[in-house]
Backbone as a printed PyTorch tensor [residue, N CA C, xyz], in Angstrom:
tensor([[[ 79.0520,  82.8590,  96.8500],
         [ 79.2090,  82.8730,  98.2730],
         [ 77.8090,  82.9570,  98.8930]],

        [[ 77.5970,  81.8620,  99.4790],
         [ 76.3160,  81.8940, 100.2080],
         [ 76.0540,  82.5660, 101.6330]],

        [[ 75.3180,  83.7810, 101.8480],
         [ 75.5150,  84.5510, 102.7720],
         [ 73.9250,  84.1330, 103.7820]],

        [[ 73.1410,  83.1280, 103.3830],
         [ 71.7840,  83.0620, 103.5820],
         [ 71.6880,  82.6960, 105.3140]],

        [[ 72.3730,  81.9390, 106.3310],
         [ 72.3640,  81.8810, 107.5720],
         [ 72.7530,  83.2090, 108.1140]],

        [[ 74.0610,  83.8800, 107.7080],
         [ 74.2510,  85.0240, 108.0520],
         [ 73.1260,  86.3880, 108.3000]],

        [[ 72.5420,  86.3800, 106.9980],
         [ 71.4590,  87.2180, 106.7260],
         [ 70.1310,  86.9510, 107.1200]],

        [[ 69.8440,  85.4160, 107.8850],
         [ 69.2480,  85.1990, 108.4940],
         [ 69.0840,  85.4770, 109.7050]],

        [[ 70.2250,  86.2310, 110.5040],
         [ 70.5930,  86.1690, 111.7260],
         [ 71.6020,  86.8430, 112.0100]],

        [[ 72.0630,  88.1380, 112.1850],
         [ 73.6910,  88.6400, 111.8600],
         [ 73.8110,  88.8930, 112.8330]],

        [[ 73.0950,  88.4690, 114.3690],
         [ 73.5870,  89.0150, 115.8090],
         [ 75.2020,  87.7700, 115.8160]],

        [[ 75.3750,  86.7430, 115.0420],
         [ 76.0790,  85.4580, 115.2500],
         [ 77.3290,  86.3210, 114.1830]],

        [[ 78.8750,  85.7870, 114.7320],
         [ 79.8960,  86.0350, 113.7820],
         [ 79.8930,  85.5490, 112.2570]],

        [[ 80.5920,  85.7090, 111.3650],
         [ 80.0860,  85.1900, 109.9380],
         [ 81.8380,  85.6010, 109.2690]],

        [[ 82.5330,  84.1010, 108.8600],
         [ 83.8490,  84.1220, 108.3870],
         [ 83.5860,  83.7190, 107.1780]],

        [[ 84.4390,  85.0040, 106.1260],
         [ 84.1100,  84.6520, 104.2780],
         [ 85.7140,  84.2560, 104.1500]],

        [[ 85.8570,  83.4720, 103.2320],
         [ 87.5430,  83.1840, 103.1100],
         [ 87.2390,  82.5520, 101.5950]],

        [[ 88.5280,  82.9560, 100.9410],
         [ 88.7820,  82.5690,  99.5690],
         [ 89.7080,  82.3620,  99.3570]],

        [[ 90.7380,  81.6780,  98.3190],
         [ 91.6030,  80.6130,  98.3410],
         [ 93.0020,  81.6750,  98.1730]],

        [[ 93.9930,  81.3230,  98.6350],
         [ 95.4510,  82.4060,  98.2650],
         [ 95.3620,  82.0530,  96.7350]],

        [[ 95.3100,  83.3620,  96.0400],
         [ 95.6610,  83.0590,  94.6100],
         [ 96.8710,  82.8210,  94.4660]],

        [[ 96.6920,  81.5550,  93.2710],
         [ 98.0550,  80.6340,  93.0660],
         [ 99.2230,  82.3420,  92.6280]],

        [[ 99.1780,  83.0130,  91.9360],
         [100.2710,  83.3700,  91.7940],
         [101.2310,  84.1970,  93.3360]],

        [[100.5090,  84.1880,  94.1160],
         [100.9900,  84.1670,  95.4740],
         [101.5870,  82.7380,  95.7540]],

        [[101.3520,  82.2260,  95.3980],
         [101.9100,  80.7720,  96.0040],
         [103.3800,  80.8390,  95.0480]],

        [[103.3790,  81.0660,  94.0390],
         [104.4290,  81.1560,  93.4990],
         [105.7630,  82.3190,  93.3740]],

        [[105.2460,  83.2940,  94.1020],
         [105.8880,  84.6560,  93.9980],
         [105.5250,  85.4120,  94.5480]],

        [[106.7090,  86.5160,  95.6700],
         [106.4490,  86.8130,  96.4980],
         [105.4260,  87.7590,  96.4660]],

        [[104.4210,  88.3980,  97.8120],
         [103.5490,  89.0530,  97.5700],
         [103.1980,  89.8560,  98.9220]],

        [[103.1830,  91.1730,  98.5570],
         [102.8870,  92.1050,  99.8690],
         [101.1910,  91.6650,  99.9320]],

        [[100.8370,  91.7580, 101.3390],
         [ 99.8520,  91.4250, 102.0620],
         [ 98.8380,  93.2580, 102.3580]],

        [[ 97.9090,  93.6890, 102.0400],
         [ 97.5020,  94.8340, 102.8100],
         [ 96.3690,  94.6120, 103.9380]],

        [[ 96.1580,  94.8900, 104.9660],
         [ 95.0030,  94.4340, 105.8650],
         [ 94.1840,  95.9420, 106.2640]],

        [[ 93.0440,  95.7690, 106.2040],
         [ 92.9320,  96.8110, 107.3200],
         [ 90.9910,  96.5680, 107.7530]],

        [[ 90.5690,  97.7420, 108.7190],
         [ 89.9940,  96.9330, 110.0100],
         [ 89.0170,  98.1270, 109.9570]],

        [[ 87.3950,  97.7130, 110.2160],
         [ 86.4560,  98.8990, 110.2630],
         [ 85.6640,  98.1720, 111.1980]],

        [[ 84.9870,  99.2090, 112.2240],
         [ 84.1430,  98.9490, 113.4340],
         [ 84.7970,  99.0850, 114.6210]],

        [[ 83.6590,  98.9600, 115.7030],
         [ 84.2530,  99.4790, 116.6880],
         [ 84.7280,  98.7390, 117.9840]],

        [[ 84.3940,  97.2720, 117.3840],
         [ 85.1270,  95.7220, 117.9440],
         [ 84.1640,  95.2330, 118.8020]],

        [[ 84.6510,  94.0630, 119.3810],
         [ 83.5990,  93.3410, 120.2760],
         [ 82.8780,  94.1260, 121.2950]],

        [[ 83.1510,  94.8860, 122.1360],
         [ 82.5270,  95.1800, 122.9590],
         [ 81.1130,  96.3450, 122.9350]],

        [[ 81.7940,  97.3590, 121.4940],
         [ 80.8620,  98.3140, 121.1130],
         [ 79.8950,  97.9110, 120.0420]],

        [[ 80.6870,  97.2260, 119.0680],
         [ 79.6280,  96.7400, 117.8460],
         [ 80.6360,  95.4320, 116.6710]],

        [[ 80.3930,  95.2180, 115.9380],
         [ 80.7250,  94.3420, 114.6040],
         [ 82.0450,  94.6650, 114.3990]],

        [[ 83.0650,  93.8510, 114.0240],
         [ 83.9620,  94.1770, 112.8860],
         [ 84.4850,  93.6460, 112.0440]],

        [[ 84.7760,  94.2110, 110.8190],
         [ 84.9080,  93.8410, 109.8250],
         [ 86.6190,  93.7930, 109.2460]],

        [[ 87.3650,  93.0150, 109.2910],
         [ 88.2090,  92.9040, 108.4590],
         [ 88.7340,  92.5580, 107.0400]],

        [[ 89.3620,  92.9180, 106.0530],
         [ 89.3460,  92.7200, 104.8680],
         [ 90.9580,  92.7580, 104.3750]],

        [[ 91.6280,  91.8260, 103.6380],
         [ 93.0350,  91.4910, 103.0780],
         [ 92.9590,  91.1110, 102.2530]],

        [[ 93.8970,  92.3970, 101.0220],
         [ 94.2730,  92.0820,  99.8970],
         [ 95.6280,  91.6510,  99.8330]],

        [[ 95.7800,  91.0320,  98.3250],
         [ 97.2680,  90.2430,  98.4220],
         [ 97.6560,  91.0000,  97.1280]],

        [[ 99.1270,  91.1470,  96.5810],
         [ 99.6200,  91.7310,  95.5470],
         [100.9150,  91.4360,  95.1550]],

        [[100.8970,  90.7260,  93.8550],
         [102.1210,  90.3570,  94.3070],
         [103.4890,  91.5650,  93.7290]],

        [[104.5940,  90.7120,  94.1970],
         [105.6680,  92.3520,  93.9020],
         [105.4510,  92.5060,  92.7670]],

        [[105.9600,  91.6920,  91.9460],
         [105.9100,  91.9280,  90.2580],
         [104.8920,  92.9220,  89.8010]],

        [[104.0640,  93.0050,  89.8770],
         [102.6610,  94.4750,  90.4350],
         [103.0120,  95.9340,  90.8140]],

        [[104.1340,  95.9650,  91.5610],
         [103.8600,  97.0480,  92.3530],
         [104.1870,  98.3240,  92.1440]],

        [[104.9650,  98.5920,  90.6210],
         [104.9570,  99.2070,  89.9350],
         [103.3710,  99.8160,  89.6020]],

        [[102.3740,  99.0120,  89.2160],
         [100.9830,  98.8910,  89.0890],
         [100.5280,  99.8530,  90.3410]],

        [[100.9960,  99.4610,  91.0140],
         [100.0410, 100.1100,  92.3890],
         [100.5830, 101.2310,  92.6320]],

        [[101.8080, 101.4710,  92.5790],
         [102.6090, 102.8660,  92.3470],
         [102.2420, 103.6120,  91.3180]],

        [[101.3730, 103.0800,  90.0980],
         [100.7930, 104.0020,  88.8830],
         [ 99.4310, 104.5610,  89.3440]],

        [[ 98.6400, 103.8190,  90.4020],
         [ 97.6960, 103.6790,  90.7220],
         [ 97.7680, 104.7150,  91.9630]],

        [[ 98.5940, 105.0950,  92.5090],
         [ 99.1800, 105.7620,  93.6030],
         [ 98.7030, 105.4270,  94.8880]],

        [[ 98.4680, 103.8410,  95.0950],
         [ 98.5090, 103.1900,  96.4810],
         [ 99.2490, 102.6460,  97.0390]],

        [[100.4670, 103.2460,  96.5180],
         [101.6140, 101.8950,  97.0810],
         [102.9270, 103.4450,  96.9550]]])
């Protein structure tokens, strides 16, 4: 991931995106989102979404995030 204009300049917005992993495409999958900063008017923010699919969530329940 090339971050080099960004880091050249970070007063400008900067969108990273990576592909839905195929086993989401194939089976269903809880979505988690969540949101740091203090938004447009005060400063930057940053959003970030993980994907999981159900078959997992046992996993994440061992893990005790779910």
């Amino acid at each position: 991931m090339d971050l080099g204009d960004y880091d050249a300049d970070n007063s400008v917005s900067c969108r990273l995106t990576s592909d839905i992993p195929d086993i989401c495409k194939s089976e269903d999958c809880c979505l988690g989102i969540d949101e740091a900063g203090r938004g447009p008017v005060l400063g930057p923010m940053v959003y970030g979404i993980c994907y999981c699919p159900m078959s997992k969530k046992a996993d994440l329940k061992g893990l005790k995030v779910a």
